[in-house]
Amino acid sequence: MASLSSRSLATLATGWRDATTGPAYGALADRIRLLVIDGRIPLGTRLPAERELAAQLQLSRTTVSAAYGQLRDTGYVDSLRGSGSVVRLPARAPDPGVTTTPEFLDLSKATMPGIPAVLGATERAAVLLPQYFGESGFDALGLDILRQGLADRYTRRGLPTSADEIMVTVGAQSAIAHVARTLLGRGDRVLVESPSYPHAFEALRAAGGRLVPVSVSTEDGWDELAMEQAIQRTSPTLAYLMPDFHNPTGRSMSPELRRRVIALAQRQGTTLVIDETMSGLGLDGQPEAPPFAIFGGPVITIGSVGKSVWGGLRIGWIRADREIIQRIARMRFTYDLGTPVLDQLIVADLLPDYEQILADRRIFLRENRDRLAALLADRLPAWRMPHVEGGLTAWVNLGTPVSSQLALAARSEGVVIAAGPRFGLDGVFERYLRIPFSHPIEDLERSVEALERAWAQISRHPVAVTGADLAQVV
C-alpha cells in the first residue's frame, strides 16, 4: 500500500487555508477531497498520521483529527486497523476518472464527440475481420495495413517512414508508458513541460523517472533559457514535449526552437518523446507543422486518433527507429498483449479521409473557441482567456489563486472540472483553470453558466494575493 508523507501532502495542499473563512478542519478536508477527486492522491493511498500532519501544518492534532473525521463521514477515507487512514471514493462521488451521471457536465476530459464516419468504417472493418481469425490476435507491433497507412502519412508530411518504424498501441497514454518503461531506469531524469498532460507525468514517474519541469506560458510559450539550462545541467534521459498546440496552453514551438532543442538533446544524449496528438488542429488557418523528427536527432513520436476522431477508438502509435521499436516490442508483452484488431481496421479505413476529418474538426473547434471567449468576456470578465492558436483547451487565468476551491464549488453546480494544479507539479497553478472547448456548444454554454454560479459562491470570500501566490504564475 502506498503512503503519502506529511511533507508531500502539505505541498499538494498548498494554499488550503486561504480558500475559506470557515473552520480550518473543513478547509483541510475539502482540499484533501479535491486532491483525491483530481487524482493527485491515488486511491488506496495511506494518509500521514494525524500527529505528523499536524506538526507539518502547524495545527493542533484536534484540527487534523476533525478533518479526517469529515473525510470518513463523507466516504473519502477508510480507517483500517493496522493501515491508518486510507483514501477511497464514496459510491456516488463525481470523479474525472469514472463515468459521471447524466446531470453532470464533465469538463475534466478534453475530448470531442465521435464522428459519424466511424459507423460506416466499423461496418466495413467488420466485413474484413474474419480474414484475421486465423491469427492469434496477440501482436506487439500492430496490423501491417495500419502501420503502412500511418507510415505513408508521415512520408507525405515530409518524414520518410516505413511500416517497421511504427508500433500501434492502445492509445497515446499506452504509447507514453511503453516508451518510459523501455528507456527509463529508476532515478533517471525526465524533462517535462509545466503545465502539461498529467497522465504523462504519472506514466513517467511510474517507470522511475525524476521529473525536471520547464515552464510553458500562454504569453511567452516555452522558457527557452530555462529549457537549455535544464538539459545541460541534468542531462535527462528523456524529454517529454508537446510542441504542437500544447495541452493545456495551446501554444506551438517555433521551427527555430525545435532545431535548438534537438541540438541540445543530441549533445546531452537525451531522447525526445514528442507528443503530436494535437497536430493538425490549428484554428487560425495555419498549415500543419511537419513532424518534429524531420529536423533529425533522437526523436520518438507519439500520435493517436483519440483527440481527432474519437476517444472510444483506443488507437495510438509510436514512430521511432527500427531498433527502438523492436526494444519496445520485446518489453510490451510484460504489460499488454497487443491492440484490438477491429479498432485497428476501423482506423485503417478512416486514414484515407483523415485530412478532411481534421478540416471538419478545425471548423467545429474554431467556432467553439470563439464562443467560449465571448461567454467568458460577458459572464466572467475578471478571468483572462488568451487567444488559443489550436488544440482543444484554453488555459484561463482566474486572477486569484482559487482554482481548487472553484473546482469544488463547480461540482455543486453540476460541472466536473480539474483544478489548475492537476496540470503541474507540487501544487502550482492555483490561478489557472483548463477549460476544454471541445464539447457540444450547448454543453459549453451550460458549463460557463455553472462556472459563473460557482465563481459567485467563492467570490463572497475574496482571497488576498501574497508573494507566494505570485510565484505560482507562469
XYZ file of C-alpha atoms in Angstrom:
474
model
C 0.000 0.000 0.000
C 1.419 3.405 -0.981
C 1.874 6.015 1.741
C 1.825 9.806 1.481
C 4.218 11.684 3.746
C 3.072 14.690 5.726
C 5.507 16.862 3.777
C 4.164 15.675 0.412
C 0.565 16.246 1.477
C 1.408 19.730 2.747
C 2.970 20.541 -0.641
C -0.036 19.220 -2.567
C -2.401 21.186 -0.321
C -0.518 24.486 -0.662
C -2.851 27.446 -0.062
C -5.659 25.411 1.500
C -6.229 27.872 4.347
C -6.526 30.877 2.026
C -9.568 29.429 0.258
C -12.149 29.852 3.005
C -13.150 31.787 6.095
C -14.759 28.680 7.598
C -13.260 26.294 10.137
C -9.738 25.085 9.423
C -10.676 21.406 9.631
C -13.352 21.865 6.954
C -10.958 23.663 4.600
C -8.323 20.958 5.063
C -10.867 18.190 4.442
C -12.118 19.983 1.321
C -8.612 20.273 -0.103
C -7.781 16.609 0.540
C -11.102 15.640 -1.049
C -10.271 17.701 -4.136
C -6.819 16.086 -4.347
C -8.491 12.663 -4.296
C -11.132 13.560 -6.879
C -8.498 15.105 -9.162
C -6.347 12.008 -8.923
C -3.411 13.778 -7.288
C -3.764 11.404 -4.325
C -4.271 7.903 -5.797
C -6.977 5.674 -4.380
C -5.684 3.254 -1.774
C -3.012 5.677 -0.526
C -2.414 5.808 3.211
C -2.595 9.378 4.527
C 0.008 10.570 7.049
C -0.666 10.038 10.724
C -2.653 12.798 12.380
C 0.195 13.793 14.705
C 2.715 14.032 11.829
C 0.419 16.103 9.614
C -0.494 18.404 12.495
C 3.190 19.096 13.131
C 3.900 19.682 9.425
C 0.964 22.095 9.011
C 1.479 23.699 12.434
C -2.046 22.775 13.506
C -3.466 21.149 16.575
C -3.952 17.411 16.320
C -7.624 18.028 17.084
C -7.986 20.023 13.845
C -6.413 17.279 11.728
C -8.463 14.628 13.521
C -11.643 16.581 12.744
C -10.637 16.881 9.069
C -10.001 13.147 8.810
C -13.290 12.523 10.569
C -15.145 14.634 7.995
C -13.448 12.693 5.197
C -14.530 9.424 6.824
C -18.093 10.684 7.235
C -18.307 11.667 3.547
C -16.792 8.387 2.337
C -13.382 9.595 1.165
C -11.343 7.816 3.836
C -11.474 4.391 5.468
C -9.807 3.829 8.816
C -8.339 0.327 8.705
C -6.767 -1.387 11.686
C -3.033 -1.523 11.127
C -3.216 0.611 7.983
C -4.293 4.035 9.244
C -6.446 6.330 7.109
C -6.717 5.060 3.534
C -8.109 7.095 0.642
C -11.128 5.828 -1.294
C -14.106 7.243 -3.195
C -17.679 7.285 -1.955
C -20.041 5.254 -4.113
C -21.603 8.266 -5.852
C -18.738 10.732 -5.973
C -18.376 12.583 -9.292
C -14.839 11.762 -10.367
C -12.919 12.729 -13.528
C -11.627 9.171 -13.797
C -15.031 7.498 -13.984
C -18.236 7.999 -15.938
C -20.295 10.795 -14.459
C -24.038 10.720 -14.076
C -26.051 12.451 -16.826
C -26.746 15.553 -14.746
C -23.020 16.304 -14.520
C -21.169 18.050 -17.331
C -17.677 16.566 -17.487
C -15.072 19.175 -18.425
C -12.242 17.128 -16.946
C -11.707 15.478 -20.347
C -10.632 17.404 -23.435
C -12.380 15.218 -25.998
C -14.738 15.648 -28.933
C -17.831 13.605 -29.783
C -17.186 10.752 -32.199
C -17.644 11.482 -35.896
C -20.467 9.733 -37.803
C -17.924 8.286 -40.235
C -16.878 5.838 -37.507
C -20.141 3.930 -38.052
C -19.510 3.241 -41.732
C -15.861 2.415 -41.061
C -16.927 -0.055 -38.382
C -19.282 -1.841 -40.771
C -16.569 -2.149 -43.401
C -13.996 -3.254 -40.811
C -16.366 -5.948 -39.529
C -16.521 -7.410 -43.055
C -12.704 -7.673 -43.120
C -12.378 -9.017 -39.592
C -12.847 -12.731 -40.450
C -9.644 -12.563 -42.515
C -7.756 -12.274 -39.212
C -9.484 -15.095 -37.330
C -6.705 -17.495 -38.232
C -4.162 -15.314 -36.413
C -3.629 -15.198 -32.648
C -4.672 -11.571 -32.217
C -1.692 -11.061 -29.896
C 0.601 -8.734 -31.804
C 3.037 -6.293 -30.229
C 3.527 -4.261 -33.411
C 0.057 -3.894 -34.961
C -1.588 -4.746 -38.264
C 0.520 -4.225 -41.360
C -2.285 -2.358 -43.111
C -2.485 0.285 -40.369
C 1.250 0.565 -39.806
C 1.759 1.145 -43.531
C -1.042 3.719 -43.631
C 0.481 5.650 -40.743
C 3.957 5.413 -42.281
C 2.605 6.768 -45.576
C 1.080 9.765 -43.792
C 4.404 10.627 -42.148
C 6.079 10.333 -45.538
C 3.521 12.700 -47.101
C 4.241 15.173 -44.287
C 7.928 15.171 -45.206
C 9.332 12.475 -42.913
C 10.147 9.301 -44.882
C 8.876 6.404 -42.789
C 8.479 2.671 -43.270
C 5.991 0.360 -41.580
C 8.682 -1.212 -39.414
C 9.236 2.196 -37.796
C 5.659 2.175 -36.466
C 4.121 0.405 -33.463
C 0.351 0.566 -32.905
C -0.693 0.966 -29.252
C -3.816 1.192 -27.130
C -3.965 4.988 -27.315
C -1.321 7.664 -26.751
C -1.198 7.078 -22.995
C -0.184 3.473 -23.611
C 2.461 4.652 -26.057
C 3.985 7.032 -23.494
C 4.020 4.285 -20.871
C 5.678 1.764 -23.216
C 8.415 4.229 -24.132
C 9.027 5.147 -20.494
C 9.181 1.531 -19.291
C 11.615 0.611 -22.035
C 14.014 3.543 -21.897
C 13.949 4.753 -18.286
C 15.806 3.353 -15.313
C 14.980 4.062 -11.695
C 16.003 7.632 -10.878
C 16.618 8.748 -14.471
C 15.732 12.372 -15.067
C 12.956 13.353 -17.477
C 12.454 16.893 -18.753
C 8.754 17.825 -18.824
C 6.765 20.934 -19.554
C 4.853 22.637 -16.762
C 1.907 22.729 -17.076
C 1.399 19.560 -19.098
C -0.645 16.389 -19.528
C -0.951 14.899 -16.009
C -1.238 11.266 -17.127
C 2.127 11.607 -18.844
C 3.612 12.703 -15.508
C 2.118 9.599 -13.925
C 3.448 7.227 -16.594
C 6.944 8.707 -16.425
C 7.035 8.569 -12.642
C 5.689 5.009 -12.599
C 8.645 3.996 -14.770
C 11.050 5.508 -12.235
C 11.590 8.924 -13.813
C 12.538 12.007 -11.796
C 10.719 14.931 -13.417
C 12.517 18.179 -14.251
C 9.922 20.876 -15.115
C 10.325 23.700 -17.620
C 7.743 26.470 -17.820
C 5.329 26.996 -20.709
C 3.096 30.058 -20.519
C 0.227 31.343 -22.610
C 2.029 34.660 -23.040
C 5.594 33.648 -23.877
C 5.442 29.946 -24.720
C 8.468 27.897 -23.651
C 11.042 29.346 -21.272
C 13.888 28.739 -23.709
C 16.719 29.733 -21.383
C 15.379 27.519 -18.581
C 14.992 24.613 -21.010
C 18.543 24.981 -22.255
C 19.909 25.176 -18.714
C 17.824 22.215 -17.523
C 19.016 19.975 -20.348
C 22.649 20.998 -19.872
C 22.512 20.730 -16.074
C 20.600 17.462 -15.673
C 21.343 15.575 -18.949
C 17.874 13.982 -18.852
C 17.422 10.520 -20.301
C 14.114 11.576 -21.873
C 12.314 14.842 -22.574
C 8.535 14.622 -22.958
C 7.304 17.576 -25.034
C 4.086 18.601 -26.766
C 5.248 21.164 -29.367
C 2.006 21.353 -31.387
C -0.890 23.144 -29.641
C 0.416 22.235 -26.233
C -2.056 20.884 -23.682
C -3.229 22.977 -21.843
C -1.840 26.321 -23.128
C -2.480 25.842 -26.869
C 0.975 27.220 -27.766
C 3.257 25.824 -30.505
C 7.036 25.778 -30.761
C 8.741 27.793 -33.459
C 10.891 25.929 -36.004
C 13.940 27.670 -34.543
C 13.234 26.363 -31.055
C 12.630 22.856 -32.391
C 16.056 22.859 -34.028
C 17.664 24.210 -30.866
C 16.023 21.568 -28.672
C 17.169 18.776 -30.985
C 20.733 20.131 -30.993
C 20.726 20.278 -27.181
C 19.321 16.756 -26.940
C 21.989 15.409 -29.271
C 24.791 16.991 -27.217
C 23.454 15.698 -23.886
C 22.332 12.242 -25.036
C 18.644 12.970 -24.401
C 15.901 11.158 -26.309
C 12.990 13.439 -27.192
C 9.499 11.955 -26.788
C 7.296 14.208 -28.907
C 3.547 14.054 -28.329
C 1.821 15.052 -31.593
C -1.726 14.088 -30.623
C -2.850 17.685 -31.220
C -1.033 18.056 -34.533
C -3.360 19.158 -37.322
C -5.746 21.047 -35.007
C -4.592 24.587 -35.771
C -7.512 27.013 -35.556
C -6.190 30.088 -37.360
C -5.633 28.673 -40.825
C -2.008 27.739 -40.197
C -0.749 24.658 -42.056
C 0.014 21.514 -40.113
C 3.601 21.629 -38.889
C 5.936 18.971 -40.261
C 6.778 16.151 -37.838
C 9.265 17.220 -35.173
C 11.574 14.390 -36.221
C 12.053 15.997 -39.640
C 14.783 18.113 -38.025
C 16.751 14.966 -37.181
C 18.070 13.865 -33.823
C 16.988 11.274 -31.265
C 13.210 11.632 -31.572
C 10.359 9.268 -30.706
C 6.963 10.462 -31.911
C 3.630 9.694 -30.218
C 0.297 10.018 -32.044
C -3.305 8.906 -31.715
C -6.821 9.388 -33.071
C -8.280 9.916 -29.591
C -8.339 13.718 -29.899
C -9.259 13.914 -33.582
C -11.619 11.017 -34.392
C -12.995 9.650 -31.122
C -11.651 8.693 -27.722
C -13.591 5.446 -27.899
C -11.219 4.229 -30.623
C -8.267 3.261 -28.456
C -5.633 3.566 -31.150
C -2.318 5.327 -30.747
C 1.133 4.753 -32.182
C 4.855 5.194 -31.751
C 7.087 6.310 -34.637
C 10.770 5.629 -33.943
C 13.899 3.978 -35.311
C 13.513 0.254 -36.004
C 15.864 -0.703 -33.175
C 13.805 1.249 -30.615
C 10.543 -0.188 -31.949
C 11.949 -3.686 -31.515
C 13.112 -2.913 -27.963
C 9.678 -1.616 -27.019
C 8.028 -4.650 -28.643
C 10.135 -7.030 -26.548
C 9.156 -5.188 -23.391
C 5.486 -4.730 -24.327
C 4.226 -8.239 -23.602
C 5.001 -7.744 -19.920
C 2.259 -5.072 -19.816
C -0.272 -5.810 -22.566
C -0.684 -8.325 -25.368
C -1.412 -6.057 -28.301
C -4.017 -3.725 -29.752
C -7.615 -4.751 -30.632
C -7.818 -5.852 -34.271
C -11.235 -4.367 -35.017
C -10.211 -0.920 -33.781
C -7.105 -1.051 -35.973
C -9.181 -1.956 -39.043
C -11.566 0.925 -38.339
C -8.736 3.450 -38.164
C -7.080 1.995 -41.268
C -10.372 2.543 -43.103
C -10.554 6.173 -41.926
C -6.969 7.137 -42.765
C -7.583 7.982 -46.464
C -10.116 10.618 -45.298
C -8.080 11.833 -42.332
C -7.237 15.249 -43.795
C -10.927 16.005 -44.317
C -11.704 14.757 -40.818
C -9.154 17.197 -39.433
C -10.549 20.044 -41.548
C -14.066 19.429 -40.215
C -12.789 19.210 -36.664
C -10.978 22.534 -37.026
C -14.226 24.250 -38.055
C -16.020 22.779 -35.029
C -13.251 23.768 -32.624
C -12.807 27.267 -34.050
C -16.489 28.053 -33.537
C -16.378 26.679 -30.003
C -13.189 28.553 -29.112
C -14.697 31.831 -30.238
C -17.947 31.102 -28.395
C -16.083 30.320 -25.166
C -14.082 33.538 -25.442
C -17.298 35.543 -25.896
C -19.053 33.792 -22.997
C -16.183 34.376 -20.586
C -15.813 38.012 -21.617
C -19.525 38.534 -20.985
C -20.144 36.455 -17.857
C -16.737 36.272 -16.152
C -14.852 39.406 -17.235
C -12.347 39.112 -14.379
C -10.964 35.968 -15.993
C -8.414 36.209 -18.790
C -8.609 33.745 -21.666
C -5.664 34.131 -24.036
C -6.049 33.653 -27.753
C -5.782 29.916 -28.405
C -3.807 29.014 -31.531
C -5.014 25.431 -31.704
C -5.915 22.289 -29.832
C -8.892 21.650 -27.584
C -8.377 23.741 -24.454
C -7.992 27.212 -23.004
C -5.670 27.841 -20.057
C -7.657 30.569 -18.317
C -6.123 32.914 -15.737
C -8.588 33.428 -12.874
C -6.646 36.366 -11.477
C -6.769 34.840 -7.987
C -5.263 31.582 -6.632
C -8.553 29.767 -6.039
C -8.656 27.088 -8.747
C -9.039 24.182 -6.316
C -11.784 25.961 -4.421
C -13.545 26.762 -7.698
C -13.311 23.139 -8.866
C -15.057 22.009 -5.675
C -17.730 24.693 -5.973
C -18.313 23.763 -9.625
C -19.203 20.203 -8.630
C -22.040 21.517 -6.524
C -23.253 23.286 -9.682
C -23.104 20.132 -11.808
C -19.729 20.570 -13.535
C -16.740 18.264 -13.108
C -13.554 20.155 -13.928
C -9.914 19.604 -12.974
C -8.233 22.294 -10.899
C -5.170 24.018 -12.341
C -2.657 22.207 -10.083
C -3.680 18.913 -11.733
C -1.530 20.004 -14.694
C 1.558 20.982 -12.738
C 3.954 19.658 -10.133
C 3.953 20.394 -6.417
C 0.665 22.262 -6.179
C 1.310 25.179 -8.548
C -1.176 26.797 -10.993
C -3.864 27.730 -8.470
C -4.532 30.812 -10.611
C -5.401 28.748 -13.675
C -8.256 26.606 -14.926
C -8.177 24.424 -18.029
C -11.463 24.763 -19.897
C -11.963 22.456 -22.897
C -13.979 23.917 -25.774
C -14.282 20.534 -27.471
C -17.730 19.601 -26.176
C -21.009 20.407 -27.984
C -21.669 24.123 -27.838
C -24.858 23.757 -25.772
C -22.847 21.907 -23.109
C -20.217 24.620 -23.264
C -22.831 27.301 -22.624
C -24.333 25.380 -19.692
C -20.879 24.826 -18.259
C -19.992 28.531 -18.305
C -23.288 29.325 -16.579
C -22.425 26.790 -13.873
C -18.891 28.169 -13.510
C -20.360 31.640 -13.160
C -22.507 30.437 -10.250
C -19.549 28.653 -8.670
C -17.429 31.796 -9.029
C -20.125 33.815 -7.292
C -20.011 31.345 -4.382
C -16.293 31.667 -3.771
C -16.184 35.401 -4.539
C -18.090 36.008 -1.324
C -14.785 35.226 0.415
C -12.066 37.022 -1.599
C -8.511 35.748 -1.185
C -5.567 38.023 -0.535
C -2.729 37.717 -3.053
C 0.656 37.042 -1.435
C 4.215 36.779 -2.682
C 3.938 33.004 -2.582
C 0.885 33.205 -4.826
C 2.750 35.343 -7.346
C 5.479 32.717 -7.529
C 2.941 30.318 -8.974
C 2.325 32.387 -12.092
C 3.992 31.068 -15.268
